[in-house]
């Protein structure tokens, strides 16, 4: 076995012993220093810093015990072996008190001395290794670009690297004085603190916990903490760990998040823009297709118009011109002249009818046609038309054709609200067509009642019929189905479109059922319900011819609705604003009842002024749907009653009877 790389200080006042021991010790360690007494021993220790001291106890000037006490003050960890000629317990105990590692009795047994030196040598070398390792660890820790620390089970920091001192703005002195982990982790984060305390206490390893660190100056930064437990003698002895400052990582993440948000926003904007562009494009395309279709239809119509109308215009004009020329010649006798005049008259009428048709159709299309709705008796109306259509039959068709009338519910009179002159026009068009396209059999017109109490009108013939393909087309302008050559080709293709427009205007609809060679039936239905006579009797109950009612209503359509119900029952007046109402009541103090259109923004003081003029008159509020419930108290305070939309006749008359009877 080789020598220990160690130094030994040997202190002995006996020169011979000193020499002998020194020689022997030299064979065990690499360096041996000697001193003859305690004082010299202390001096030598200061100079040479030996690893082991071997000393005699009894020496002149300063004994071995005194010397060791002094040296231990300089280095408490130095290893000491006492050699003594005394075996008294007192020396031994005093040596133990000084913390010496060995006590050998003189004469020293070389074997035991060697054993003791070897034992201490091993210990010292182990300690040196530990110190070296520790230094290595500290050097690495100093090199690491992160905070490195060690803490005891109470969380007290026992080691931090340089970067930690710099990051937390603490000095080595602060650490030595006592600094705890919870001093450098934000106390605002209770959970973090508890977590850390638990980790330190249990000495567990911990992977990545985010904490907020706090420096001596009070500034804060986010960090990730990684720990690993220290175990000594099987017991948790604290933790060591690393903290990674994630300020810049967080900043980058934040920037990334903002960038992402910006990007998402941009994508969203762009998508909206694109979808709007697509929608606009689709809209434009649709409008273009519609315009194209319209242009094509106009083109078709123009062609049809030119084919039909120009022929229809030219024929009578040519006839009128040529017959007028004939009339001018002197050679014609009176009878012939009368014939010519009748032809001119007939063609002029045809021309007039055509122009009327065109004008009527244009008017209907521009929706400028007014309706004059009245209540009339249905069967009577149809009966009155019979002689008119009879004369049409005589003029228009062969003698064999019969005209028939079919009345719905003959026993009791049926009343209906509609525009009779428009209804008559519809029947005339349909019956005139029926005569035109029927060569044998009959033409029948009339009405029947539907299950929902509406009237179903019809015009039926046993004529040529209309093919399936044309049944829908004939309601379009200028459409005429090609008919056999033998049929007189009269007309412009405007009759049915005019008829359809009129029925639409009355709120109804028209359709046709037909079979080629068997005949056609045109049906049309109106929205108005038929009023049977008993209901009419009931209706007559509500009459207050002497009473005056003023309607204050700014929506003309509502006024017309109300007017329809009230016009033959009371003396009706109308103004369209509360201010006008006040003026009106001032000059006409006889008003019995005011129907005041009330909106949440209406001025209520005017109602009081109106009441002051004639305290006996009642004022009712006309209300939109839903307003009554929401304004119950206010309405009760200012009005005698209310009438809510929809304005149903039965309901209105009943309410009015309370105030007018
Ligand atoms: P016009 O009779 O002036 O041609 P209409 O619009 O009244 O124009 O009718 C369009 C077309 O519908 C007619 O040309 C005819 O082909 C067909 N039509 C109308 N009514 C009848 C009917 N009762 N029987 C057979 N065809 C009819």
XYZ file of C-alpha atoms and ligand atoms in Angstrom:
688
model
C 0.000 0.000 0.000
C 1.361 3.442 -0.892
C 1.741 6.379 1.458
C -1.129 8.767 2.257
C -0.695 12.161 0.668
C -1.077 13.828 4.030
C 0.985 15.951 6.404
C 1.462 15.171 10.091
C 2.723 17.497 12.853
C 4.481 15.515 15.573
C 5.007 17.294 18.920
C 7.272 15.565 21.521
C 9.775 16.969 24.044
C 11.776 13.752 24.220
C 14.247 14.011 21.340
C 14.768 10.309 20.898
C 11.081 9.487 20.906
C 10.546 12.372 18.485
C 13.071 10.954 16.109
C 11.803 7.344 16.373
C 8.129 8.309 15.940
C 8.969 10.680 13.084
C 10.842 7.977 11.213
C 7.997 5.549 11.665
C 5.280 8.059 10.619
C 7.260 9.041 7.521
C 6.738 5.469 6.289
C 2.936 6.068 6.400
C 2.417 9.693 5.185
C 4.213 11.902 2.656
C 5.150 14.807 4.977
C 6.041 15.027 8.690
C 6.745 18.248 10.658
C 8.128 18.192 14.187
C 8.013 20.447 17.259
C 9.582 20.049 20.710
C 6.806 21.629 22.823
C 3.318 23.133 22.739
C 4.353 26.668 21.829
C 6.486 25.445 18.913
C 3.629 23.138 17.946
C 1.132 26.081 17.664
C 3.648 28.077 15.597
C 4.287 25.136 13.280
C 0.562 24.508 12.880
C 0.004 28.121 11.761
C 2.855 27.760 9.283
C 2.294 24.319 7.798
C -1.452 23.636 8.284
C -0.949 19.860 8.766
C -3.827 17.402 8.322
C -3.124 15.432 11.551
C -1.460 16.400 14.870
C 0.163 13.724 17.005
C 1.242 15.106 20.367
C 2.583 14.193 23.773
C 0.685 15.614 26.749
C 3.334 16.394 29.301
C 5.769 18.959 27.804
C 7.619 22.023 29.129
C 6.435 25.579 28.373
C 3.019 24.487 26.967
C 1.592 21.024 27.424
C -0.121 19.050 24.685
C -3.672 19.717 25.994
C -3.189 23.517 26.061
C -1.670 23.438 22.577
C -4.615 21.440 21.138
C -7.088 23.852 22.742
C -5.338 26.784 21.004
C -5.095 24.985 17.635
C -8.776 23.902 17.771
C -9.650 27.573 18.101
C -7.912 28.124 14.753
C -9.295 25.006 13.032
C -11.966 23.045 14.877
C -11.876 20.224 12.310
C -8.178 19.344 12.598
C -7.596 15.656 13.523
C -5.603 14.939 16.697
C -3.997 11.823 18.272
C -2.759 12.173 21.873
C 0.242 10.173 23.114
C 0.642 9.977 26.852
C 2.651 8.151 29.443
C -0.213 8.679 31.872
C -3.120 6.398 31.969
C -5.109 8.559 34.427
C -8.686 9.092 33.470
C -8.407 12.849 33.929
C -6.083 13.294 30.941
C -8.156 11.026 28.879
C -11.422 12.881 29.676
C -9.817 16.284 29.016
C -8.576 14.991 25.695
C -12.061 13.740 24.758
C -13.496 17.143 25.727
C -11.113 18.768 23.271
C -12.476 16.463 20.568
C -9.368 14.421 19.817
C -9.712 11.432 17.501
C -7.185 9.045 19.235
C -5.494 8.438 22.584
C -2.432 6.118 22.664
C -0.385 5.129 25.730
C 3.392 5.138 25.808
C 5.322 3.143 24.873
C 3.420 3.535 21.631
C 2.605 0.373 19.825
C 3.598 1.016 16.200
C 0.785 -1.114 14.833
C -1.859 0.787 16.741
C -0.299 4.118 15.697
C -0.295 3.047 12.062
C -3.904 1.874 12.331
C -4.973 5.174 13.839
C -3.077 7.270 11.246
C -4.502 5.123 8.423
C -8.031 5.471 9.802
C -7.696 9.260 10.110
C -5.980 9.442 6.709
C -8.879 7.654 5.051
C -11.354 9.919 6.766
C -9.459 13.046 5.718
C -9.177 11.864 2.129
C -12.912 11.085 2.075
C -13.627 14.512 3.481
C -11.359 16.061 0.840
C -13.296 14.143 -1.839
C -16.575 15.357 -0.454
C -15.257 18.900 -0.448
C -14.030 18.496 -3.978
C -17.402 17.154 -5.114
C -19.126 19.966 -3.389
C -16.821 22.441 -5.058
C -17.501 20.806 -8.410
C -21.184 21.068 -7.789
C -20.801 24.709 -6.803
C -18.691 25.393 -9.874
C -21.340 23.810 -12.083
C -24.054 25.670 -10.257
C -22.143 28.891 -10.865
C -21.916 28.058 -14.538
C -25.641 27.265 -14.942
C -27.640 30.113 -16.486
C -30.508 29.410 -14.056
C -31.113 29.916 -10.365
C -29.836 26.935 -8.334
C -30.603 26.535 -4.642
C -30.641 24.186 -1.684
C -32.866 24.522 1.359
C -33.235 22.682 4.653
C -36.546 21.135 5.732
C -37.657 24.517 7.144
C -37.169 26.123 3.748
C -34.079 28.034 4.857
C -31.738 28.492 1.922
C -28.456 26.724 2.575
C -26.994 27.309 -0.828
C -27.701 29.569 -3.829
C -25.565 30.123 -6.921
C -24.270 33.492 -8.083
C -27.049 33.980 -10.602
C -29.594 33.495 -7.830
C -27.938 36.257 -5.795
C -27.966 38.504 -8.842
C -31.570 37.715 -9.813
C -32.923 38.183 -6.294
C -30.559 41.141 -5.543
C -29.379 39.446 -2.310
C -25.760 39.111 -1.084
C -23.967 36.089 0.340
C -24.271 37.781 3.745
C -28.059 37.886 3.462
C -28.019 34.136 2.831
C -25.738 33.519 5.788
C -27.962 35.617 8.016
C -30.869 33.370 7.063
C -33.078 33.672 4.022
C -36.047 31.407 3.391
C -37.645 30.122 0.198
C -40.887 31.900 1.074
C -38.908 35.176 1.146
C -38.167 34.833 -2.558
C -41.560 33.445 -3.653
C -44.462 35.897 -3.782
C -46.544 35.632 -0.637
C -49.526 36.829 -2.681
C -49.643 33.366 -4.178
C -50.870 31.441 -1.189
C -51.132 28.187 -3.076
C -47.560 28.451 -4.378
C -46.315 29.092 -0.878
C -48.175 26.104 0.506
C -46.998 23.928 -2.330
C -43.400 24.960 -1.750
C -43.687 24.432 2.024
C -45.063 20.935 1.435
C -42.340 20.155 -1.059
C -39.572 21.382 1.248
C -41.029 19.607 4.216
C -41.554 16.273 2.618
C -38.390 16.632 0.526
C -40.236 15.417 -2.556
C -39.139 15.846 -6.116
C -41.279 18.238 -8.014
C -41.558 18.831 -11.691
C -42.301 22.218 -13.110
C -44.408 24.425 -10.883
C -45.071 27.979 -11.993
C -44.450 30.597 -9.288
C -43.997 34.343 -9.014
C -40.575 35.207 -7.577
C -39.884 38.336 -5.627
C -36.556 40.110 -5.284
C -35.068 42.037 -2.384
C -36.020 45.253 -4.234
C -39.645 44.118 -4.385
C -39.792 43.491 -8.133
C -41.392 40.303 -9.359
C -40.854 37.837 -12.179
C -42.516 34.567 -13.218
C -40.477 31.352 -12.915
C -40.763 27.615 -13.231
C -39.417 25.710 -10.253
C -38.027 22.170 -10.417
C -36.988 20.432 -7.164
C -35.507 17.195 -5.985
C -35.577 15.991 -2.367
C -32.387 15.586 -0.299
C -32.354 12.447 1.822
C -29.789 11.944 4.582
C -29.701 8.786 6.697
C -33.039 7.819 5.231
C -34.657 11.056 6.445
C -35.781 14.055 4.310
C -33.142 16.722 4.733
C -34.530 19.472 2.492
C -34.582 20.069 -1.213
C -32.376 21.314 -3.989
C -33.781 22.848 -7.094
C -33.611 25.077 -10.108
C -35.747 28.083 -10.963
C -36.106 29.178 -14.549
C -37.010 32.808 -15.170
C -39.786 32.700 -17.802
C -40.320 36.440 -18.220
C -39.183 36.464 -21.826
C -40.937 33.176 -22.586
C -44.178 34.669 -21.213
C -43.624 37.831 -23.212
C -43.091 35.803 -26.351
C -46.193 33.715 -25.633
C -48.179 36.895 -25.077
C -46.846 38.337 -28.323
C -47.655 35.074 -30.068
C -51.148 35.120 -28.618
C -51.640 38.717 -29.784
C -50.292 37.817 -33.175
C -52.662 34.870 -33.355
C -55.572 37.057 -32.322
C -54.607 39.642 -34.924
C -54.342 36.913 -37.512
C -57.685 35.417 -36.536
C -59.264 38.850 -36.705
C -57.762 39.441 -40.116
C -58.986 36.056 -41.337
C -62.419 36.753 -39.903
C -62.594 40.209 -41.530
C -61.420 38.783 -44.788
C -63.962 35.954 -44.597
C -66.774 38.409 -43.911
C -65.532 40.575 -46.739
C -65.315 37.595 -49.034
C -68.722 36.239 -48.096
C -70.166 39.744 -48.571
C -68.443 39.959 -51.916
C -69.826 36.534 -52.831
C -73.289 37.557 -51.682
C -73.053 40.807 -53.649
C -71.857 38.858 -56.636
C -74.669 36.348 -56.307
C -77.119 39.193 -55.926
C -75.702 40.908 -58.989
C -75.825 37.635 -60.914
C -79.411 37.035 -59.872
C -80.339 40.590 -60.839
C -78.582 40.058 -64.160
C -80.410 36.782 -64.799
C -83.699 38.443 -63.839
C -82.936 41.385 -66.118
C -82.039 38.976 -68.898
C -85.237 37.004 -68.374
C -87.212 40.228 -68.312
C -85.488 41.404 -71.468
C -86.227 38.066 -73.136
C -89.800 38.165 -71.930
C -90.155 41.750 -73.153
C -88.754 40.659 -76.461
C -91.214 37.802 -76.652
C -93.998 40.078 -75.560
C -93.004 42.655 -78.098
C -93.149 39.978 -80.786
C -96.486 38.701 -79.520
C -97.807 42.218 -79.204
C -96.753 43.082 -82.720
C -98.213 39.838 -84.059
C -101.523 40.170 -82.216
C -102.113 43.799 -81.575
C -100.779 45.221 -84.781
C -103.050 42.825 -86.652
C -105.948 43.751 -84.365
C -105.269 47.454 -84.884
C -104.545 47.302 -88.569
C -107.631 45.232 -89.485
C -110.212 47.693 -88.150
C -108.196 50.732 -89.289
C -107.893 49.341 -92.805
C -111.610 48.561 -92.780
C -112.439 52.045 -91.478
C -110.245 53.714 -94.148
C -111.443 51.653 -97.109
C -115.096 51.840 -96.064
C -114.785 55.579 -95.480
C -113.369 55.909 -99.026
C -116.286 53.927 -100.409
C -118.650 56.130 -98.450
C -117.178 59.209 -100.075
C -118.016 58.025 -103.573
C -121.335 59.447 -104.813
C -122.424 56.241 -106.428
C -123.585 54.571 -103.235
C -127.287 54.417 -102.594
C -128.794 55.086 -99.185
C -129.064 51.402 -98.194
C -125.463 50.731 -99.134
C -124.311 53.842 -97.278
C -126.061 52.624 -94.131
C -124.301 49.263 -94.484
C -120.948 50.961 -94.902
C -121.528 53.208 -91.888
C -122.458 50.165 -89.772
C -119.203 48.396 -90.780
C -117.184 51.530 -89.949
C -119.014 51.760 -86.625
C -118.323 48.071 -85.821
C -114.609 48.422 -86.577
C -114.358 51.646 -84.623
C -115.905 49.844 -81.618
C -113.424 46.964 -81.999
C -110.595 49.485 -82.075
C -112.019 51.253 -79.044
C -112.337 47.938 -77.145
C -108.744 47.063 -77.953
C -107.413 50.408 -76.778
C -109.567 50.119 -73.667
C -108.108 46.666 -72.976
C -104.549 47.908 -73.342
C -105.218 50.923 -71.136
C -107.030 48.829 -68.534
C -104.213 46.308 -68.390
C -101.577 49.043 -68.024
C -103.591 50.655 -65.241
C -104.003 47.357 -63.418
C -100.297 46.681 -63.682
C -99.433 50.074 -62.216
C -101.773 49.321 -59.301
C -103.549 52.637 -59.630
C -107.011 51.090 -59.794
C -109.411 51.916 -56.974
C -112.019 49.551 -55.618
C -115.505 50.594 -54.587
C -116.638 47.937 -52.174
C -120.277 47.750 -51.176
C -122.571 45.168 -49.724
C -124.925 43.659 -52.309
C -127.139 40.653 -52.812
C -125.312 38.014 -54.782
C -128.094 36.171 -56.595
C -129.757 39.409 -57.550
C -126.500 40.635 -58.996
C -126.048 37.480 -61.105
C -129.684 37.575 -62.249
C -129.356 41.176 -63.382
C -126.395 40.207 -65.550
C -128.352 37.553 -67.463
C -130.006 39.841 -70.082
C -126.677 41.610 -70.626
C -124.931 38.296 -71.428
C -127.934 37.185 -73.507
C -127.431 40.145 -75.822
C -123.698 39.336 -75.909
C -124.575 35.771 -76.918
C -126.776 37.012 -79.713
C -124.051 39.252 -81.006
C -121.107 36.929 -80.514
C -122.145 33.323 -81.061
C -124.259 30.914 -83.022
C -127.970 30.725 -82.307
C -127.818 27.130 -81.042
C -125.661 28.055 -78.022
C -127.628 28.369 -74.810
C -126.845 30.649 -71.880
C -127.518 29.223 -68.422
C -127.410 30.682 -64.895
C -126.835 28.610 -61.751
C -127.618 30.336 -58.433
C -126.138 29.265 -55.100
C -128.552 28.943 -52.122
C -131.721 30.281 -53.786
C -133.891 30.239 -50.625
C -132.125 32.838 -48.571
C -130.547 36.014 -49.865
C -126.729 35.969 -49.682
C -124.962 39.260 -49.031
C -121.362 39.944 -49.919
C -118.968 42.898 -49.606
C -117.159 43.478 -52.859
C -116.876 45.762 -55.898
C -119.801 44.732 -58.197
C -118.605 46.680 -61.242
C -115.229 44.821 -61.162
C -117.078 41.530 -60.674
C -119.221 42.314 -63.672
C -116.133 43.072 -65.753
C -114.626 39.687 -64.761
C -117.780 37.802 -65.743
C -118.037 39.709 -69.031
C -114.474 38.747 -70.010
C -114.909 35.087 -69.098
C -118.362 34.735 -70.731
C -117.250 36.566 -73.851
C -114.329 34.066 -74.168
C -116.705 31.164 -73.562
C -118.946 32.334 -76.433
C -115.909 32.907 -78.627
C -114.587 29.370 -78.244
C -117.874 27.406 -78.088
C -119.674 26.250 -81.236
C -122.319 23.990 -79.758
C -123.793 23.233 -76.388
C -124.075 25.844 -73.662
C -122.337 28.490 -71.613
C -123.210 28.552 -67.923
C -122.310 31.009 -65.188
C -123.120 31.277 -61.519
C -121.863 30.581 -58.014
C -121.953 28.089 -55.164
C -120.925 28.266 -51.489
C -117.749 26.638 -50.211
C -117.408 24.897 -46.833
C -115.628 27.917 -45.397
C -118.551 30.122 -46.378
C -116.845 31.751 -49.346
C -118.424 32.127 -52.790
C -117.063 30.082 -55.644
C -117.916 31.737 -58.992
C -117.651 29.900 -62.286
C -118.072 30.227 -66.054
C -118.444 26.918 -67.840
C -118.657 26.112 -71.542
C -118.855 23.077 -73.815
C -116.399 24.561 -76.300
C -113.029 23.737 -77.799
C -111.238 23.335 -74.467
C -107.650 24.275 -73.649
C -104.715 21.880 -73.800
C -102.863 21.126 -70.511
C -99.778 22.919 -71.741
C -101.681 26.160 -72.323
C -103.830 26.096 -69.178
C -101.222 28.012 -67.193
C -99.847 30.122 -70.048
C -103.157 31.720 -71.035
C -103.061 33.941 -67.940
C -99.885 35.559 -69.241
C -100.095 38.585 -71.504
C -100.679 38.026 -75.235
C -100.727 34.225 -74.979
C -103.183 32.564 -77.301
C -103.473 28.874 -77.899
C -103.336 27.942 -81.584
C -106.936 26.996 -82.436
C -108.393 25.197 -85.506
C -108.422 27.399 -88.594
C -112.193 27.383 -88.674
C -112.247 29.331 -85.378
C -112.450 33.062 -85.671
C -109.144 34.406 -84.426
C -110.193 37.465 -82.499
C -108.745 39.021 -79.407
C -105.401 40.221 -78.192
C -104.474 37.809 -75.420
C -105.166 40.505 -72.800
C -108.616 39.380 -71.632
C -107.476 36.694 -69.156
C -104.498 38.651 -67.754
C -106.892 41.575 -67.095
C -109.374 39.179 -65.487
C -106.679 37.648 -63.299
C -105.381 41.083 -62.243
C -108.904 42.164 -61.288
C -109.461 39.037 -59.209
C -106.102 39.529 -57.499
C -107.106 43.122 -56.775
C -110.265 41.812 -55.067
C -108.029 39.492 -53.019
C -109.078 36.271 -54.800
C -107.641 33.723 -57.196
C -108.604 32.190 -60.570
C -107.957 28.790 -62.125
C -109.199 26.729 -65.030
C -110.217 23.101 -65.575
C -110.484 22.072 -69.201
C -110.412 19.173 -71.664
C -109.775 19.530 -75.379
C -113.024 19.020 -77.283
C -115.120 18.867 -74.087
C -115.034 22.427 -72.810
C -113.597 24.588 -70.049
C -114.646 25.849 -66.628
C -113.031 28.969 -65.176
C -113.385 29.229 -61.372
C -112.647 32.132 -59.116
C -112.987 32.566 -55.376
C -113.027 35.797 -53.323
C -111.831 36.132 -49.710
C -115.042 37.758 -48.438
C -117.383 35.598 -46.406
C -121.002 35.475 -47.424
C -123.401 37.041 -44.926
C -126.645 35.182 -44.564
C -129.817 37.167 -44.039
C -130.219 36.292 -40.313
C -126.762 37.653 -39.572
C -127.756 40.702 -41.491
C -130.786 41.111 -39.219
C -128.510 40.974 -36.239
C -126.274 43.456 -37.958
C -129.173 45.861 -38.367
C -129.497 45.980 -34.586
C -126.448 48.218 -34.363
C -127.754 51.466 -35.819
C -127.207 54.901 -34.262
C -128.133 57.181 -37.157
C -128.500 60.248 -34.885
C -125.168 59.814 -33.114
C -121.962 61.550 -34.207
C -118.635 59.747 -34.055
C -115.235 61.350 -34.681
C -112.343 59.115 -35.725
C -108.889 60.526 -34.930
C -106.593 58.206 -36.884
C -103.427 58.951 -38.860
C -103.328 55.641 -40.742
C -105.722 55.975 -43.634
C -106.063 52.198 -44.055
C -107.276 51.785 -40.495
C -109.659 54.634 -41.011
C -111.073 52.966 -44.141
C -111.558 49.703 -42.229
C -113.370 51.458 -39.408
C -115.272 53.642 -41.861
C -116.556 50.551 -43.696
C -117.990 49.213 -40.481
C -119.468 52.468 -39.200
C -120.344 54.578 -42.229
C -124.083 53.671 -42.528
C -124.632 53.360 -38.798
C -123.569 56.728 -37.364
C -122.774 60.222 -38.583
C -119.093 59.736 -39.144
C -116.359 62.389 -39.039
C -112.654 61.974 -39.559
C -109.487 63.912 -38.751
C -105.918 62.646 -38.903
C -104.292 64.396 -35.914
C -105.174 65.223 -32.274
C -104.671 68.959 -33.005
C -107.238 68.813 -35.813
C -109.553 66.878 -33.507
C -109.424 69.706 -30.945
C -110.243 72.260 -33.627
C -113.048 70.085 -34.965
C -114.640 69.513 -31.540
C -114.446 73.232 -30.847
C -116.715 74.012 -33.806
C -118.815 70.848 -33.560
C -119.853 70.411 -29.954
C -122.358 67.650 -30.757
C -119.827 64.800 -31.008
C -121.004 61.794 -28.955
C -117.966 59.597 -29.213
C -114.298 60.083 -30.129
C -112.205 57.151 -31.340
C -108.682 58.316 -30.611
C -105.709 56.515 -32.143
C -103.348 56.129 -29.145
C -99.625 55.423 -29.332
C -97.200 55.527 -26.366
C -95.891 58.877 -27.673
C -99.366 60.474 -28.064
C -100.055 63.750 -26.263
C -102.647 63.133 -23.585
C -103.360 66.752 -22.664
C -105.351 67.151 -25.904
C -107.788 64.446 -24.701
C -108.472 66.537 -21.618
C -109.032 69.655 -23.721
C -111.461 67.699 -25.949
C -113.326 66.418 -22.897
C -113.593 69.960 -21.495
C -115.392 71.123 -24.663
C -118.088 68.468 -24.279
C -117.945 66.625 -20.947
C -120.721 64.200 -21.919
C -118.809 62.688 -24.844
C -116.887 59.431 -24.452
C -113.334 58.946 -25.701
C -112.106 55.455 -26.642
C -108.504 54.549 -27.485
C -107.789 52.759 -30.766
C -104.849 50.491 -30.031
C -102.284 48.410 -31.864
C -102.038 44.756 -30.897
C -100.370 44.214 -27.494
C -100.498 47.873 -26.300
C -103.481 47.397 -23.970
C -101.877 44.940 -21.582
C -98.677 46.972 -21.221
C -100.449 50.315 -20.554
C -103.496 49.211 -18.585
C -103.387 51.826 -15.815
C -102.564 54.782 -18.020
C -105.335 53.890 -20.475
C -107.841 53.454 -17.642
C -106.971 56.909 -16.316
C -107.354 58.803 -19.599
C -109.915 56.865 -21.682
C -113.457 55.561 -21.211
C -112.581 52.338 -23.018
C -110.383 50.740 -25.670
C -110.671 49.013 -29.042
C -107.700 46.859 -30.044
C -106.578 45.672 -33.442
C -107.572 43.680 -35.464
C -110.721 45.751 -35.950
C -113.424 43.068 -36.069
C -116.872 44.328 -36.933
C -118.812 42.298 -34.385
C -116.474 43.306 -31.550
C -116.412 47.012 -32.472
C -120.196 47.217 -32.737
C -120.641 45.541 -29.391
C -118.188 47.942 -27.701
C -119.800 50.954 -29.351
C -123.268 49.878 -28.230
C -122.108 50.391 -24.611
C -121.414 54.071 -25.304
C -124.027 54.917 -27.986
C -127.182 52.974 -27.009
P -108.072 36.593 -76.279
O -109.329 35.894 -75.999
O -108.222 38.039 -76.553
O -107.150 35.893 -77.186
P -107.590 35.976 -73.569
O -106.490 36.403 -72.612
O -108.965 36.266 -73.101
O -107.270 36.644 -74.944
O -107.400 34.448 -73.793
C -106.153 33.910 -74.096
C -106.297 32.575 -74.801
O -106.852 31.593 -73.891
C -107.257 32.580 -75.927
O -106.662 33.072 -77.122
C -107.606 31.116 -76.031
O -106.604 30.420 -76.700
C -107.618 30.654 -74.593
N -109.009 30.683 -74.043
C -109.532 31.602 -73.187
N -110.792 31.247 -72.800
C -111.064 30.095 -73.432
C -112.206 29.227 -73.467
N -113.337 29.499 -72.768
N -112.151 28.128 -74.245
C -111.052 27.840 -74.946
N -109.916 28.606 -74.962
C -109.953 29.732 -74.220
